[in-house]
Short mmCIF file of C-alpha atoms and ligand atoms in Angstrom, two decimals:
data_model
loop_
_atom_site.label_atom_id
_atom_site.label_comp_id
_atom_site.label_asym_id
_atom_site.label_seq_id
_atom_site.Cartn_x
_atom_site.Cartn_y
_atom_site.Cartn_z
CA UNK B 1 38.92 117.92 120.59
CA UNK B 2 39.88 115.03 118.11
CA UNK B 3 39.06 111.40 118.64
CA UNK B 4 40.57 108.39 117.64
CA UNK B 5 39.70 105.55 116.45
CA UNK B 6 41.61 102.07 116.30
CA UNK B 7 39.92 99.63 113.95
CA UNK B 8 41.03 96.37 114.31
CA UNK B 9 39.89 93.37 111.21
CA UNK B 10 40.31 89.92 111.31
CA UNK B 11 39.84 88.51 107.58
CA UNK B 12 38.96 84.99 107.05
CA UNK B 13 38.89 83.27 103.58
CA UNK B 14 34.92 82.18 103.32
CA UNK B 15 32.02 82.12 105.02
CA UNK B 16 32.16 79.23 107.05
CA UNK B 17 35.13 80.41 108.48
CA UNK B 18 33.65 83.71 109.14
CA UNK B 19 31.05 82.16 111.34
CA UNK B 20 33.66 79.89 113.03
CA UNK B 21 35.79 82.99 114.25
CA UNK B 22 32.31 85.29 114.90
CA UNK B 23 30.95 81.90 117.34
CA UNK B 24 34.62 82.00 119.26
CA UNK B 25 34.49 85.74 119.44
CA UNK B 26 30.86 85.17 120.98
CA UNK B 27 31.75 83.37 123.67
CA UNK B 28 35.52 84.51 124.23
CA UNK B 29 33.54 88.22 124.76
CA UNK B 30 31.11 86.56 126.97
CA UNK B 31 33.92 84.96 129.16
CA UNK B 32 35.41 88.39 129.50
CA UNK B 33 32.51 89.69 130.60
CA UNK B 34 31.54 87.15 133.12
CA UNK B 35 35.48 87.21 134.60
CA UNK B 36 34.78 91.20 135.02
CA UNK B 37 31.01 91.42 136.01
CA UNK B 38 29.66 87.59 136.91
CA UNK B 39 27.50 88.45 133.90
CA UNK B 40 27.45 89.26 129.87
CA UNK B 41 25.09 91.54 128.30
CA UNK B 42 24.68 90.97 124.64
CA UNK B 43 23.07 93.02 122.03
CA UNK B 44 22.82 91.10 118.57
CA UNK B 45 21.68 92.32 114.62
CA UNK B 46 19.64 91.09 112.22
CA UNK B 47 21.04 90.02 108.82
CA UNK B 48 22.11 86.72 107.08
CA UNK B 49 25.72 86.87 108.27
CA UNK B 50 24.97 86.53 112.15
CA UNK B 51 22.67 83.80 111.35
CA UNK B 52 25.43 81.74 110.35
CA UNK B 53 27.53 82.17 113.65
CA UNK B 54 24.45 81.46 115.39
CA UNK B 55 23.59 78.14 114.04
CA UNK B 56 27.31 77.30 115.22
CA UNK B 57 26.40 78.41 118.23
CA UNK B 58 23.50 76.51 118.82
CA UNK B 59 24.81 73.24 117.49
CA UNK B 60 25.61 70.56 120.07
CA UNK B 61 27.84 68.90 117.47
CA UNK B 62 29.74 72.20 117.89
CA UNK B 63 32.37 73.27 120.49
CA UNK B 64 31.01 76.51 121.38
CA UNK B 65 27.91 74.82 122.03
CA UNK B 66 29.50 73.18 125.27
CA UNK B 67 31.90 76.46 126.15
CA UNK B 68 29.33 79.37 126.10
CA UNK B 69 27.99 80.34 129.55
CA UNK B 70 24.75 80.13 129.32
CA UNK B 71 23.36 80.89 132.63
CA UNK B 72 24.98 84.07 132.74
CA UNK B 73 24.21 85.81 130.01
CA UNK B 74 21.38 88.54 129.03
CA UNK B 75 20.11 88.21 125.20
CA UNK B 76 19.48 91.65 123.84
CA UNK B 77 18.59 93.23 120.30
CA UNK B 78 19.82 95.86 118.71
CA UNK B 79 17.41 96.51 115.79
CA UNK B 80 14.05 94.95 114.92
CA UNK B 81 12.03 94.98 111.86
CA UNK B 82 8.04 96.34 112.50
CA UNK B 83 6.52 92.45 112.46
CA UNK B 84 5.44 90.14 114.52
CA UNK B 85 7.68 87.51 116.24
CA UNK B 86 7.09 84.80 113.95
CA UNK B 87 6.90 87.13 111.05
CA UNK B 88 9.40 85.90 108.28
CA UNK B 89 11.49 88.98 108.44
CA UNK B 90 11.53 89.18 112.62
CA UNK B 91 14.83 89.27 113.65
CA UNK B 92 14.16 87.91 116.97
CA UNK B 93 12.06 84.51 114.50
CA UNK B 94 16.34 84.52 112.76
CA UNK B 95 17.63 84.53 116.21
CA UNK B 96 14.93 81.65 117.60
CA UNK B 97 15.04 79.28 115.08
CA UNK B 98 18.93 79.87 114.76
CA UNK B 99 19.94 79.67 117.76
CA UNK B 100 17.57 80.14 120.79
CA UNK B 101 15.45 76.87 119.99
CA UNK B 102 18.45 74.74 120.98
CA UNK B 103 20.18 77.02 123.46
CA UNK B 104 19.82 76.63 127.31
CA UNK B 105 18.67 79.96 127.77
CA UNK B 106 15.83 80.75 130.24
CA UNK B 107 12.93 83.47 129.32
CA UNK B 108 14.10 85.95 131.33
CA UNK B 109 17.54 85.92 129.67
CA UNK B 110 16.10 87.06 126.59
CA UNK B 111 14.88 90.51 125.98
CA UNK B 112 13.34 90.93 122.57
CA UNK B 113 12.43 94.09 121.11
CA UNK B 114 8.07 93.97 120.45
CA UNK B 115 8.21 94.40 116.74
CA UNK B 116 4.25 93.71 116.85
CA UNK B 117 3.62 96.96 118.36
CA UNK B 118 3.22 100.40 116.90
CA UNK B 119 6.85 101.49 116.18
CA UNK B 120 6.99 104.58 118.79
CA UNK B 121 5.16 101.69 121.38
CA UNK B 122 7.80 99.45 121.29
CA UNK B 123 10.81 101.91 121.25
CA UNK B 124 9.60 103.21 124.24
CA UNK B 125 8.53 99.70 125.96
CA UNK B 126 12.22 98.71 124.71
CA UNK B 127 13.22 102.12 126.60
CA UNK B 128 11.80 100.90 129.93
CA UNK B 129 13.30 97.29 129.43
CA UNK B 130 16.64 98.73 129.19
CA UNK B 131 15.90 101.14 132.15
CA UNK B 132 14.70 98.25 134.21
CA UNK B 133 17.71 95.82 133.32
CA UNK B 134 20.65 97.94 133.80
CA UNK B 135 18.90 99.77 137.11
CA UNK B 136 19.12 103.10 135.05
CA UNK B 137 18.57 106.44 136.63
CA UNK B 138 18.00 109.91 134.83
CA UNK B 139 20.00 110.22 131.73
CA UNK B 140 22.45 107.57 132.28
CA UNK B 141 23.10 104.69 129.28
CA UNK B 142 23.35 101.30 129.16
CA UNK B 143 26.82 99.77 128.90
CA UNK B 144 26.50 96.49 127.41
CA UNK B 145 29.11 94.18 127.04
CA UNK B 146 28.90 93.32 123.63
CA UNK B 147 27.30 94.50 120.81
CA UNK B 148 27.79 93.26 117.68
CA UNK B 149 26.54 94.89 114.45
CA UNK B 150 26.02 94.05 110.29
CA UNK B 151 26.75 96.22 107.76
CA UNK B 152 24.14 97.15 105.11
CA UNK B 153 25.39 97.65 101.53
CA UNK B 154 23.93 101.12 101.64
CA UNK B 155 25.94 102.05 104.89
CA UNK B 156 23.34 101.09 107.09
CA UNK B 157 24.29 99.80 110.53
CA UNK B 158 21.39 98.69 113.10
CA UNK B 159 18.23 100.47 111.69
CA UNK B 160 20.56 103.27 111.45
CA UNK B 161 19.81 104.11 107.69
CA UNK B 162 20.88 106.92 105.57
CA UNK B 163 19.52 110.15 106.02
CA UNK B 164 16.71 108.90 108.01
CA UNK B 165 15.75 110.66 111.47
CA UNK B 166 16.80 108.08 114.11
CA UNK B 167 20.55 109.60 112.73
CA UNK B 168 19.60 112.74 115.27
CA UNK B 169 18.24 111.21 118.08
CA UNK B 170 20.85 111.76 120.58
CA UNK B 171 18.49 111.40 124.19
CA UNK B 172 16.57 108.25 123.83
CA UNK B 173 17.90 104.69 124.41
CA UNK B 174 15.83 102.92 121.50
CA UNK B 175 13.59 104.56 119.06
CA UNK B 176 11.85 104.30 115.94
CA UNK B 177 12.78 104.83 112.37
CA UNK B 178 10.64 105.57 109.20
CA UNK B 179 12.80 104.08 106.26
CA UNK B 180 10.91 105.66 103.26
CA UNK B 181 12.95 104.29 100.61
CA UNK B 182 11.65 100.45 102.47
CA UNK B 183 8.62 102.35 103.24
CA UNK B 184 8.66 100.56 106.64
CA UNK B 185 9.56 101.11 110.21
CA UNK B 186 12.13 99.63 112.24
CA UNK B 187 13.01 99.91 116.14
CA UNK B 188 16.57 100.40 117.09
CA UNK B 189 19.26 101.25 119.58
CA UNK B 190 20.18 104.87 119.00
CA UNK B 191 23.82 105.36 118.03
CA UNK B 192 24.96 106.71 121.49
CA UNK B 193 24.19 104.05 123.11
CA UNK B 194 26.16 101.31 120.68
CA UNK B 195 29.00 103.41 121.17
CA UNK B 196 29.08 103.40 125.03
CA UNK B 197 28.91 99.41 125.19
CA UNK B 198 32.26 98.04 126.03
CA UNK B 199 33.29 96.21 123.18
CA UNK B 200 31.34 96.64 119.30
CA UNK B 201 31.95 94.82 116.42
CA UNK B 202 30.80 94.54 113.26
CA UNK B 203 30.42 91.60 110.99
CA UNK B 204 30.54 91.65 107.62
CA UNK B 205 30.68 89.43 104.81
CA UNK B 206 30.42 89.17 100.69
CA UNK B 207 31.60 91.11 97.94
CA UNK B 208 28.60 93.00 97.50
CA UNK B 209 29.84 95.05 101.43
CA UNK B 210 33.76 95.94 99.46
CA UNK B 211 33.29 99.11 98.60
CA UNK B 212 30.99 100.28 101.36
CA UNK B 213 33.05 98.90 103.92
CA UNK B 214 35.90 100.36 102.74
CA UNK B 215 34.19 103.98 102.49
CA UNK B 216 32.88 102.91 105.88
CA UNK B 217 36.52 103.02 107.15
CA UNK B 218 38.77 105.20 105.18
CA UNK B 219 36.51 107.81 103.84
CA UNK B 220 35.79 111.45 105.52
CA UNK B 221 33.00 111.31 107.53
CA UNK B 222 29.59 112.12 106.03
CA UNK B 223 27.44 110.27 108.50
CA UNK B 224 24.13 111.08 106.28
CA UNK B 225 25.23 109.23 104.11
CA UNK B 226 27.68 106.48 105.63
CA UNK B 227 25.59 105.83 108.77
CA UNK B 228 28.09 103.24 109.81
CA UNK B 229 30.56 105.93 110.46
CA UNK B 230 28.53 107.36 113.65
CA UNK B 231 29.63 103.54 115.22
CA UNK B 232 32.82 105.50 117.66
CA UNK B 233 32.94 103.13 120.44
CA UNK B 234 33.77 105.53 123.72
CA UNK B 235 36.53 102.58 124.42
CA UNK B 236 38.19 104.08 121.25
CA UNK B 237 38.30 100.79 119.72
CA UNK B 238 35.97 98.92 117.45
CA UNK B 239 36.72 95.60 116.08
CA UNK B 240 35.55 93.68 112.77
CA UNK B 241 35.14 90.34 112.07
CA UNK B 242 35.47 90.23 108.19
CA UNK B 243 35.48 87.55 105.06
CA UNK B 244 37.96 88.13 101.71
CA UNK B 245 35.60 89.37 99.66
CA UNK B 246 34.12 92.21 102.06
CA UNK B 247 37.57 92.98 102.92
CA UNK B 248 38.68 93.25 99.73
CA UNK B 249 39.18 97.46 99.57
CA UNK B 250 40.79 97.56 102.98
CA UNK B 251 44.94 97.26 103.37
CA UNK B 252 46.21 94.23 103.51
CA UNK B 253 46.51 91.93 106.69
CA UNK B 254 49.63 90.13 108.51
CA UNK B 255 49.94 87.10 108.29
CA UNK B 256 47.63 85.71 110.94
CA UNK B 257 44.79 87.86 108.47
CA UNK B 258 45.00 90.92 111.01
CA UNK B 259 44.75 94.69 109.91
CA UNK B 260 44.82 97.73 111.88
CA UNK B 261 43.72 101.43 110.54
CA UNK B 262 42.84 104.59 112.56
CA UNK B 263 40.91 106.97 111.95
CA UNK B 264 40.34 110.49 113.86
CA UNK B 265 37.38 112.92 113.94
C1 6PG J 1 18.67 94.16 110.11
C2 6PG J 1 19.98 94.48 110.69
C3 6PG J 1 20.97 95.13 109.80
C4 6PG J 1 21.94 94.08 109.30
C5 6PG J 1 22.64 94.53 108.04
C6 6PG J 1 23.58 93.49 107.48
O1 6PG J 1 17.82 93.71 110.83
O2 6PG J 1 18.52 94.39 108.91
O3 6PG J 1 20.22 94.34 112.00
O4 6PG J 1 21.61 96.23 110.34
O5 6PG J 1 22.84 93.80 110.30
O6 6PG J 1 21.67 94.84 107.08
O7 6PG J 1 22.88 92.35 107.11
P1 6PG J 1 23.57 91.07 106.44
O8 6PG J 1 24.31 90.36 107.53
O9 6PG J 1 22.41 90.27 105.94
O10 6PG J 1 24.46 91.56 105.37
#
């Protein structure tokens, strides 16, 4: 049976404008959620470019500062380097300092992924969290509400990296993954489970992401090697949120900086 998929991009000329549209999306997503559920579940990445829409985020000076529901919304991760929190390279240390530091968020709302642990330790403790939160039973998955992803220049997407093991694993909710060429571990949602949340997006920026993204998008699928191509929301849509220069390879927008491709598999 073939799939589609609809891609959907929204380009934006720099940076700052990049995070702008990313810290609307945020809470626009959230609002969604909240109208359909009372609640939003978010899973966030890693990375420089999040960081960005996070700081936005976070700012009082800022509007989405005021708009964002706070109170009803559950902080998740989707990948997490092998260090502890307040390790330089922790994603959750990105996400405090960015963002939850200044944000009215209460402990409970924020699920971090033990990067402190031995790898397998915290995939599985990260396993249970999930199972707790969503009221799992047997083999069902998560649906978050939002997750949204980066885009490595090597076609990495979460710790999903090429040709590395956590590519097979099909039955767990989190696990953990030996990147040999980083010669370090990482935790991460498995790619089933990204692709069952109801919305995914991915958010890319910088020249150096062109050509990848564009293989990403248009090129037959060789998931060993493009990782990012396993990301096949079950919605059948995936949205990106996308500066010039990363979007550089890909057709060219409307006028409001929209694009559309799909792809099937
Ligand atoms: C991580 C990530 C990773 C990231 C991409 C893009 O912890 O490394 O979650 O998947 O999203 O590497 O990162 P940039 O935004 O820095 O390009």
């Amino acid at each position: 049976m073939s799939r589609k998929l609809r891609i959907i991009y929204y380009v934006e000329p720099d940076a700052g404008a990049l995070a702008r549209r990313a810290a609307q999306y945020f809470v626009e997503m959230a609002d969604e959620a909240v109208d359909r559920r009372g609640r939003a579940r978010i899973a966030i990445s890693g990375g420089s470019t999040p960081k960005a829409a996070f700081e936005l985020l976070g700012d009082p000076g800022q509007p989405w500062r005021g708009r964002m529901q706070w109170d009803k919304l559950d902080l998740f991760w989707v990948d997490e380097r092998c260090v502890p929190p307040d390790g330089q390279e922790s994603n959750y240390r990105m996400t405090r300092e960015a963002l939850l530091d200044r944000a009215p968020l209460r402990p409970e709302q924020i699920h971090r992924m033990e990067g402190e642990l031995d790898p397998e330790e915290a995939a599985s403790r990260y396993e249970s969290e999930l199972r707790n939160s969503f009221r799992l039973e047997g083999a069902e998955l998560p649906r978050f509400d939002l997750i949204a992803l980066g885009m490595g220049p090597d076609g990495h997407t979460a710790s999903l990296f090429p040709h590395t093991e956590a590519l097979h694993e099909m039955n767990r909710l989190v696990t953990a993954n030996h990147v040999a060429n980083k010669d370090t571990w990482r935790i991460t949602l498995t790619w089933p489970v990204i692709n069952r949340a109801s919305s995914v997006f991915f958010l890319v920026s910088g020249a150096d992401k062109a050509q990848i993204l564009n293989e990403v998008m248009a090129a037959p699928l060789d998931v060993e090697r493009l990782p990012s191509q396993l990301i096949w929301p079950a919605s059948g849509i995936l949205t990106l949120i996308l500066d010039k220069s990363a979007a550089a390879m890909l057709p060219a927008t409307d006028e409001e900086g929209c694009g559309f491709l799909e792809r099937e598999g």
